Short mmCIF file of C-alpha atoms in Angstrom, two decimals:
data_model
loop_
_atom_site.label_atom_id
_atom_site.label_comp_id
_atom_site.label_asym_id
_atom_site.label_seq_id
_atom_site.Cartn_x
_atom_site.Cartn_y
_atom_site.Cartn_z
CA MET Y 232 -85.40 -262.72 35.20
CA SER Y 233 -84.51 -266.46 36.52
CA GLY Y 234 -81.24 -265.75 37.68
CA ASP Y 235 -79.59 -268.58 35.26
CA PRO Y 236 -76.96 -267.56 33.17
CA GLU Y 237 -78.19 -269.31 29.91
CA GLN Y 238 -81.13 -267.29 29.88
CA GLU Y 239 -78.71 -263.82 30.42
CA TYR Y 240 -77.04 -264.87 27.37
CA PHE Y 241 -80.53 -265.39 25.59
CA ALA Y 242 -81.82 -261.87 26.48
CA ASP Y 243 -78.75 -260.21 25.30
CA GLY Y 244 -78.69 -262.03 22.23
CA ILE Y 245 -82.22 -260.84 21.58
CA THR Y 246 -81.71 -257.26 23.09
CA GLU Y 247 -78.33 -257.25 20.07
CA ASP Y 248 -80.83 -258.60 17.34
CA ILE Y 249 -83.37 -255.90 17.73
CA LEU Y 250 -81.01 -253.00 17.67
CA THR Y 251 -79.31 -254.38 14.80
CA GLU Y 252 -82.77 -254.75 13.20
CA LEU Y 253 -84.24 -251.96 14.11
CA SER Y 254 -80.96 -249.68 12.83
CA ARG Y 255 -81.93 -251.10 9.20
CA PHE Y 256 -84.58 -248.59 9.46
CA ARG Y 257 -82.92 -245.37 8.33
CA GLU Y 258 -85.31 -242.84 9.93
CA LEU Y 259 -84.76 -244.13 13.20
CA LEU Y 260 -81.97 -243.27 15.43
CA VAL Y 261 -81.20 -246.30 17.55
CA ILE Y 262 -78.51 -246.23 20.51
CA SER Y 263 -75.89 -248.22 20.32
CA ARG Y 264 -75.68 -251.81 22.06
CA ASN Y 265 -72.37 -250.29 24.26
CA SER Y 266 -74.68 -247.09 25.56
CA VAL Y 267 -77.56 -249.60 26.52
CA PHE Y 268 -75.79 -252.31 28.15
CA ALA Y 269 -74.65 -250.06 30.35
CA TYR Y 270 -78.01 -250.18 32.10
CA LYS Y 271 -77.80 -253.81 32.38
CA GLY Y 272 -78.66 -255.10 35.46
CA LYS Y 273 -79.93 -251.75 37.37
CA ALA Y 274 -83.02 -250.80 38.26
CA ILE Y 275 -84.01 -248.23 36.06
CA ASN Y 276 -86.42 -245.22 35.30
CA ALA Y 277 -87.07 -245.10 31.43
CA GLN Y 278 -87.38 -241.13 31.64
CA LYS Y 279 -84.24 -240.80 33.26
CA VAL Y 280 -82.48 -243.28 30.81
CA ALA Y 281 -84.29 -241.25 27.99
CA LYS Y 282 -83.00 -237.96 29.42
CA GLU Y 283 -79.34 -239.38 29.68
CA LEU Y 284 -79.04 -241.04 26.14
CA SER Y 285 -81.27 -238.12 24.36
CA VAL Y 286 -83.86 -240.16 23.09
CA GLN Y 287 -87.86 -239.84 22.84
CA TYR Y 288 -88.55 -243.26 23.14
CA VAL Y 289 -87.15 -246.60 25.49
CA VAL Y 290 -88.13 -250.15 24.48
CA GLU Y 291 -87.47 -252.45 27.60
CA GLY Y 292 -88.56 -255.82 28.03
CA SER Y 293 -87.81 -259.11 30.44
CA VAL Y 294 -87.34 -263.00 29.98
CA ARG Y 295 -88.45 -265.88 31.82
CA LYS Y 296 -87.84 -269.39 31.81
CA SER Y 297 -90.21 -272.04 33.14
CA GLY Y 298 -89.79 -275.66 32.55
CA SER Y 299 -89.74 -275.95 28.48
CA ARG Y 300 -90.91 -272.80 27.68
CA VAL Y 301 -89.95 -269.15 27.72
CA ARG Y 302 -92.05 -266.07 28.49
CA ILE Y 303 -90.61 -262.70 26.60
CA THR Y 304 -92.50 -259.64 27.41
CA VAL Y 305 -91.52 -256.11 25.65
CA GLN Y 306 -93.08 -252.59 25.77
CA LEU Y 307 -92.21 -249.33 24.35
CA ILE Y 308 -92.26 -246.30 26.49
CA ASP Y 309 -92.87 -242.49 25.13
CA ALA Y 310 -90.20 -240.80 27.42
CA GLU Y 311 -91.78 -237.31 27.47
CA THR Y 312 -95.05 -238.57 28.85
CA ASP Y 313 -93.95 -241.85 30.22
CA ARG Y 314 -96.82 -243.38 28.66
CA HIS Y 315 -97.04 -247.06 27.20
CA LEU Y 316 -97.43 -247.07 23.54
CA TRP Y 317 -97.61 -250.84 22.86
CA ALA Y 318 -96.95 -253.88 24.88
CA GLU Y 319 -96.64 -257.86 23.90
CA ARG Y 320 -95.87 -261.13 25.35
CA TYR Y 321 -94.66 -263.75 23.59
CA ASP Y 322 -94.95 -267.35 25.20
CA ARG Y 323 -92.99 -270.44 23.29
CA GLU Y 324 -91.74 -273.40 23.66
CA LEU Y 325 -87.77 -273.39 24.54
CA ALA Y 326 -86.96 -276.14 21.66
CA ASP Y 327 -84.83 -274.15 19.36
CA ILE Y 328 -83.65 -270.96 21.36
CA PHE Y 329 -81.92 -269.45 18.38
CA ALA Y 330 -85.59 -269.90 16.26
CA ILE Y 331 -87.34 -268.28 18.95
CA GLN Y 332 -85.05 -265.40 19.15
CA ASP Y 333 -85.19 -264.36 15.28
CA GLU Y 334 -89.05 -264.86 15.12
CA VAL Y 335 -89.40 -262.88 18.38
CA THR Y 336 -87.06 -260.33 17.08
CA SER Y 337 -88.79 -260.03 13.84
CA SER Y 338 -92.51 -259.66 15.32
CA ILE Y 339 -91.36 -256.60 17.48
CA VAL Y 340 -89.19 -255.03 14.94
CA SER Y 341 -91.84 -254.91 12.17
CA ILE Y 342 -94.23 -253.39 14.95
CA LEU Y 343 -92.08 -250.70 16.60
CA PRO Y 344 -91.11 -248.40 13.87
CA GLY Y 345 -94.95 -248.23 13.09
CA ARG Y 346 -95.72 -247.50 16.87
CA VAL Y 347 -92.76 -245.05 17.00
CA ALA Y 348 -94.05 -243.22 13.91
CA ALA Y 349 -97.77 -242.72 14.96
CA ALA Y 350 -96.72 -241.49 18.20
CA ALA Y 351 -94.43 -239.24 16.65
CA GLN Y 352 -97.77 -237.94 14.50
CA ASP Y 353 -99.60 -237.23 17.81
CA ARG Y 354 -96.49 -235.00 18.52
CA VAL Y 355 -96.61 -233.34 15.25
CA GLN Y 356 -100.10 -232.40 15.51
CA ARG Y 357 -99.18 -230.59 18.72
CA LYS Y 358 -96.82 -228.29 17.42
CA PRO Y 359 -96.65 -225.67 14.62
CA PRO Y 360 -95.03 -226.51 11.73
CA GLU Y 361 -92.27 -223.99 12.04
CA ASN Y 362 -91.21 -225.92 15.28
CA LEU Y 363 -90.82 -229.31 13.46
CA VAL Y 364 -87.07 -230.83 12.96
CA ALA Y 365 -86.66 -232.77 9.64
CA TYR Y 366 -87.53 -236.20 10.98
CA GLU Y 367 -90.64 -234.99 12.28
CA CYS Y 368 -91.64 -233.38 9.08
CA VAL Y 369 -90.82 -236.63 6.97
CA LEU Y 370 -92.97 -238.64 9.71
CA ALA Y 371 -95.66 -236.24 8.95
CA GLY Y 372 -95.24 -236.30 5.26
CA LYS Y 373 -95.42 -240.15 5.25
CA LEU Y 374 -98.70 -239.80 7.17
CA LEU Y 375 -100.02 -237.62 4.99
CA HIS Y 376 -98.87 -239.70 1.64
CA HIS Y 377 -100.57 -242.61 2.87
CA ARG Y 378 -104.27 -240.99 3.24
CA SER Y 379 -104.16 -240.88 -0.61
CA THR Y 380 -106.01 -238.02 -1.15
CA ARG Y 381 -105.00 -235.03 -3.55
CA ALA Y 382 -104.88 -232.12 -0.67
CA ASP Y 383 -102.44 -234.77 1.71
CA ASN Y 384 -100.44 -235.45 -1.22
CA GLU Y 385 -99.89 -231.61 -1.37
CA ALA Y 386 -99.71 -231.08 2.06
CA ALA Y 387 -97.06 -234.26 2.07
CA LEU Y 388 -95.18 -232.78 -0.55
CA ARG Y 389 -94.96 -229.46 1.63
CA MET Y 390 -93.68 -231.32 4.69
CA LEU Y 391 -91.14 -233.14 2.70
CA GLU Y 392 -89.74 -229.95 1.10
CA ARG Y 393 -89.37 -228.59 4.81
CA ALA Y 394 -87.46 -231.53 5.72
CA ILE Y 395 -85.25 -231.20 2.93
CA ALA Y 396 -84.71 -227.20 3.53
CA LEU Y 397 -84.09 -227.76 7.46
CA ASP Y 398 -81.58 -230.78 6.53
CA PRO Y 399 -80.38 -230.92 2.47
CA GLY Y 400 -78.54 -233.99 2.97
CA TYR Y 401 -81.29 -236.31 4.39
CA ALA Y 402 -81.35 -238.71 1.87
CA HIS Y 403 -84.52 -240.23 3.57
CA ALA Y 404 -86.69 -237.05 2.73
CA HIS Y 405 -85.48 -237.20 -0.60
CA ALA Y 406 -86.43 -240.54 -1.43
CA TRP Y 407 -90.27 -239.81 0.32
CA LYS Y 408 -90.39 -236.49 -1.96
CA ALA Y 409 -90.02 -239.11 -4.66
CA CYS Y 410 -92.57 -241.45 -3.69
CA VAL Y 411 -95.02 -238.54 -2.83
CA LEU Y 412 -94.20 -236.99 -6.69
CA GLY Y 413 -94.75 -240.53 -8.12
CA GLN Y 414 -98.13 -240.98 -6.14
CA SER Y 415 -99.41 -237.89 -7.97
CA THR Y 416 -98.20 -238.90 -11.61
CA VAL Y 417 -100.19 -242.06 -11.40
CA THR Y 418 -103.40 -240.21 -10.10
CA GLY Y 419 -103.42 -237.48 -12.22
CA TRP Y 420 -102.69 -235.01 -9.46
CA CYS Y 421 -99.95 -232.94 -11.10
CA ALA Y 422 -100.26 -230.59 -14.13
CA ASP Y 423 -97.17 -231.85 -16.24
CA VAL Y 424 -96.48 -235.70 -15.60
CA GLU Y 425 -93.55 -235.67 -17.49
CA ALA Y 426 -91.87 -232.74 -15.58
CA THR Y 427 -93.17 -234.53 -11.83
CA ARG Y 428 -91.45 -237.76 -13.33
CA ARG Y 429 -88.15 -235.99 -14.32
CA ALA Y 430 -88.43 -234.11 -10.69
CA LEU Y 431 -88.95 -237.24 -8.89
CA ILE Y 432 -86.01 -238.68 -10.74
CA GLY Y 433 -84.01 -236.14 -9.97
CA GLU Y 434 -85.27 -236.27 -6.11
CA LEU Y 435 -83.86 -240.37 -6.14
CA THR Y 436 -80.55 -239.55 -8.04
CA LYS Y 437 -79.98 -237.17 -4.99
CA ALA Y 438 -80.97 -239.54 -2.34
CA LEU Y 439 -78.86 -242.34 -4.16
CA SER Y 440 -75.77 -239.94 -3.82
CA LEU Y 441 -76.24 -239.11 -0.42
CA ASP Y 442 -76.74 -242.59 0.98
CA GLU Y 443 -76.61 -245.61 -1.09
CA ASN Y 444 -77.78 -247.77 1.96
CA ASP Y 445 -81.39 -246.08 2.60
CA SER Y 446 -83.84 -249.22 1.94
CA ASP Y 447 -86.34 -246.90 1.10
CA VAL Y 448 -84.40 -245.17 -1.89
CA HIS Y 449 -83.90 -248.83 -3.24
CA ARG Y 450 -87.53 -249.47 -3.29
CA VAL Y 451 -89.00 -246.32 -4.70
CA LEU Y 452 -86.02 -246.72 -7.76
CA ALA Y 453 -87.42 -250.35 -7.96
CA ALA Y 454 -91.05 -248.69 -8.48
CA VAL Y 455 -89.61 -246.22 -10.99
CA ASN Y 456 -87.58 -248.73 -13.08
CA LEU Y 457 -90.67 -251.28 -13.15
CA THR Y 458 -93.35 -248.72 -13.92
CA VAL Y 459 -92.12 -246.19 -16.02
CA HIS Y 460 -88.87 -247.28 -17.54
CA HIS Y 461 -89.94 -250.85 -17.69
CA ASP Y 462 -86.50 -251.95 -16.86
CA TYR Y 463 -87.46 -255.06 -14.89
CA ASP Y 464 -83.49 -256.24 -14.25
CA LYS Y 465 -82.80 -252.76 -12.56
CA ALA Y 466 -86.11 -252.98 -10.98
CA LEU Y 467 -85.24 -256.36 -9.59
CA TYR Y 468 -81.70 -255.18 -8.39
CA HIS Y 469 -83.25 -252.21 -6.20
CA GLN Y 470 -86.01 -254.34 -4.95
CA GLU Y 471 -83.65 -257.30 -3.77
CA ARG Y 472 -81.18 -254.27 -2.62
CA ALA Y 473 -83.88 -252.85 -0.60
CA LEU Y 474 -85.01 -255.96 0.74
CA ALA Y 475 -81.38 -256.97 1.74
CA LEU Y 476 -81.29 -253.64 3.43
CA ASN Y 477 -84.53 -253.81 5.31
CA PRO Y 478 -86.14 -257.20 5.22
CA ASN Y 479 -88.35 -256.35 8.28
CA ASP Y 480 -90.12 -253.35 6.38
CA ASP Y 481 -93.63 -254.33 5.51
CA LEU Y 482 -93.59 -251.81 2.33
CA ILE Y 483 -90.64 -253.47 0.95
CA VAL Y 484 -91.66 -256.92 1.48
CA VAL Y 485 -95.33 -256.49 -0.05
CA GLN Y 486 -93.73 -254.79 -2.70
CA GLN Y 487 -91.51 -257.75 -3.35
CA GLY Y 488 -94.52 -259.52 -4.05
CA GLU Y 489 -95.99 -256.99 -6.46
CA VAL Y 490 -92.96 -257.09 -8.35
CA LEU Y 491 -92.71 -260.72 -8.67
CA THR Y 492 -96.48 -260.46 -9.40
CA TRP Y 493 -95.59 -257.77 -12.20
CA ILE Y 494 -92.57 -259.96 -14.10
CA GLY Y 495 -95.02 -262.98 -14.11
CA GLN Y 496 -94.22 -264.68 -10.98
CA ALA Y 497 -97.58 -264.49 -9.62
CA GLU Y 498 -97.27 -267.59 -6.96
CA GLU Y 499 -93.87 -266.32 -5.74
CA GLY Y 500 -95.52 -263.01 -5.23
CA ILE Y 501 -98.40 -264.00 -3.17
CA GLU Y 502 -96.26 -265.60 -0.60
CA TRP Y 503 -94.30 -262.48 -0.42
CA ILE Y 504 -97.67 -260.68 -0.06
CA GLN Y 505 -98.53 -262.98 2.77
CA LYS Y 506 -95.51 -262.69 4.53
CA ALA Y 507 -96.13 -258.89 4.63
CA MET Y 508 -99.45 -259.62 6.12
CA ARG Y 509 -97.86 -261.72 8.91
CA LEU Y 510 -95.06 -258.67 9.42
CA LYS Y 511 -97.89 -256.20 10.28
CA PRO Y 512 -101.26 -258.27 11.32
CA LEU Y 513 -102.92 -255.16 12.34
CA SER Y 514 -103.11 -253.73 9.39
CA SER Y 515 -103.08 -256.96 7.10
CA ARG Y 516 -106.54 -256.00 5.71
CA GLU Y 517 -105.04 -252.66 4.51
CA LEU Y 518 -102.10 -254.26 3.18
CA LEU Y 519 -104.20 -256.83 0.84
CA GLU Y 520 -106.81 -254.15 -0.19
CA SER Y 521 -103.77 -251.65 -1.22
CA SER Y 522 -102.04 -254.58 -3.15
CA ARG Y 523 -104.90 -255.58 -4.81
CA PRO Y 524 -105.77 -252.95 -7.04
CA ARG Y 525 -102.43 -252.28 -8.03
CA LEU Y 526 -101.77 -255.93 -9.10
CA LEU Y 527 -105.03 -256.01 -11.16
CA ARG Y 528 -104.69 -252.58 -12.55
CA ARG Y 529 -100.72 -253.03 -13.10
CA THR Y 530 -100.10 -249.09 -12.23
CA ALA Y 531 -97.39 -247.81 -10.46
CA LEU Y 532 -96.33 -249.23 -6.95
CA TRP Y 533 -96.52 -245.97 -4.65
#
């Protein structure tokens, strides 16, 4: 906004970083750099842009330099309703522009997918199930899974099976179905634990064959190898793979702490759990509470 070419490069860099990091979340369809940069420098209407690009959400922001400080604003807009879902402002010293770029990108990317998912849940609740696309079925399944009740677990399973019926090649849906099945085995909500475990391993095998770069596939594989097979080498391999694919996913980051704690590296594990709390400050209490009982009981990481 200052007209300074140096700040224009900085804004472009942040935009590219956000695009790259958001693309790591396999459940999100993120429009490419070339497409979004076509709007650079133009007065735009979020709803018009969303229609032209066939997207449901728009992230927009600004960069402004003042002396030795830089102010970055960002907001998430629901293009269907033209409603602001989230906004944040970052004021930083301009001592290390690249460090600022990394920090702000990480902060934004750790928040946005959750905000998108929450907004999508509102849409899910307004629509009858027969009108849901596979993506929204998965989002609904995730929400129900995280409520951690037997009825919600069963409803989550139905949603994920619906997603797979709509799109059999949707690796992310298979991965989350495995996650829901895993929850049912450790809580005693299934009639046959061994049969359910075979089913969840089948779902993970299918998911991995469909998309070996889905971080959630590796996250759940890490949990299965750790808690079911007690194969720590494979568990660490899949956990590190998940982390490499998406280092900003708080579920993966907190599980890194849990895995390390499980294998006896508690001090390092605590550092990762604290990092997860920083990545998702709005729900750090929930993250802490969800990790504590699992670590104490050494049960499955679902």
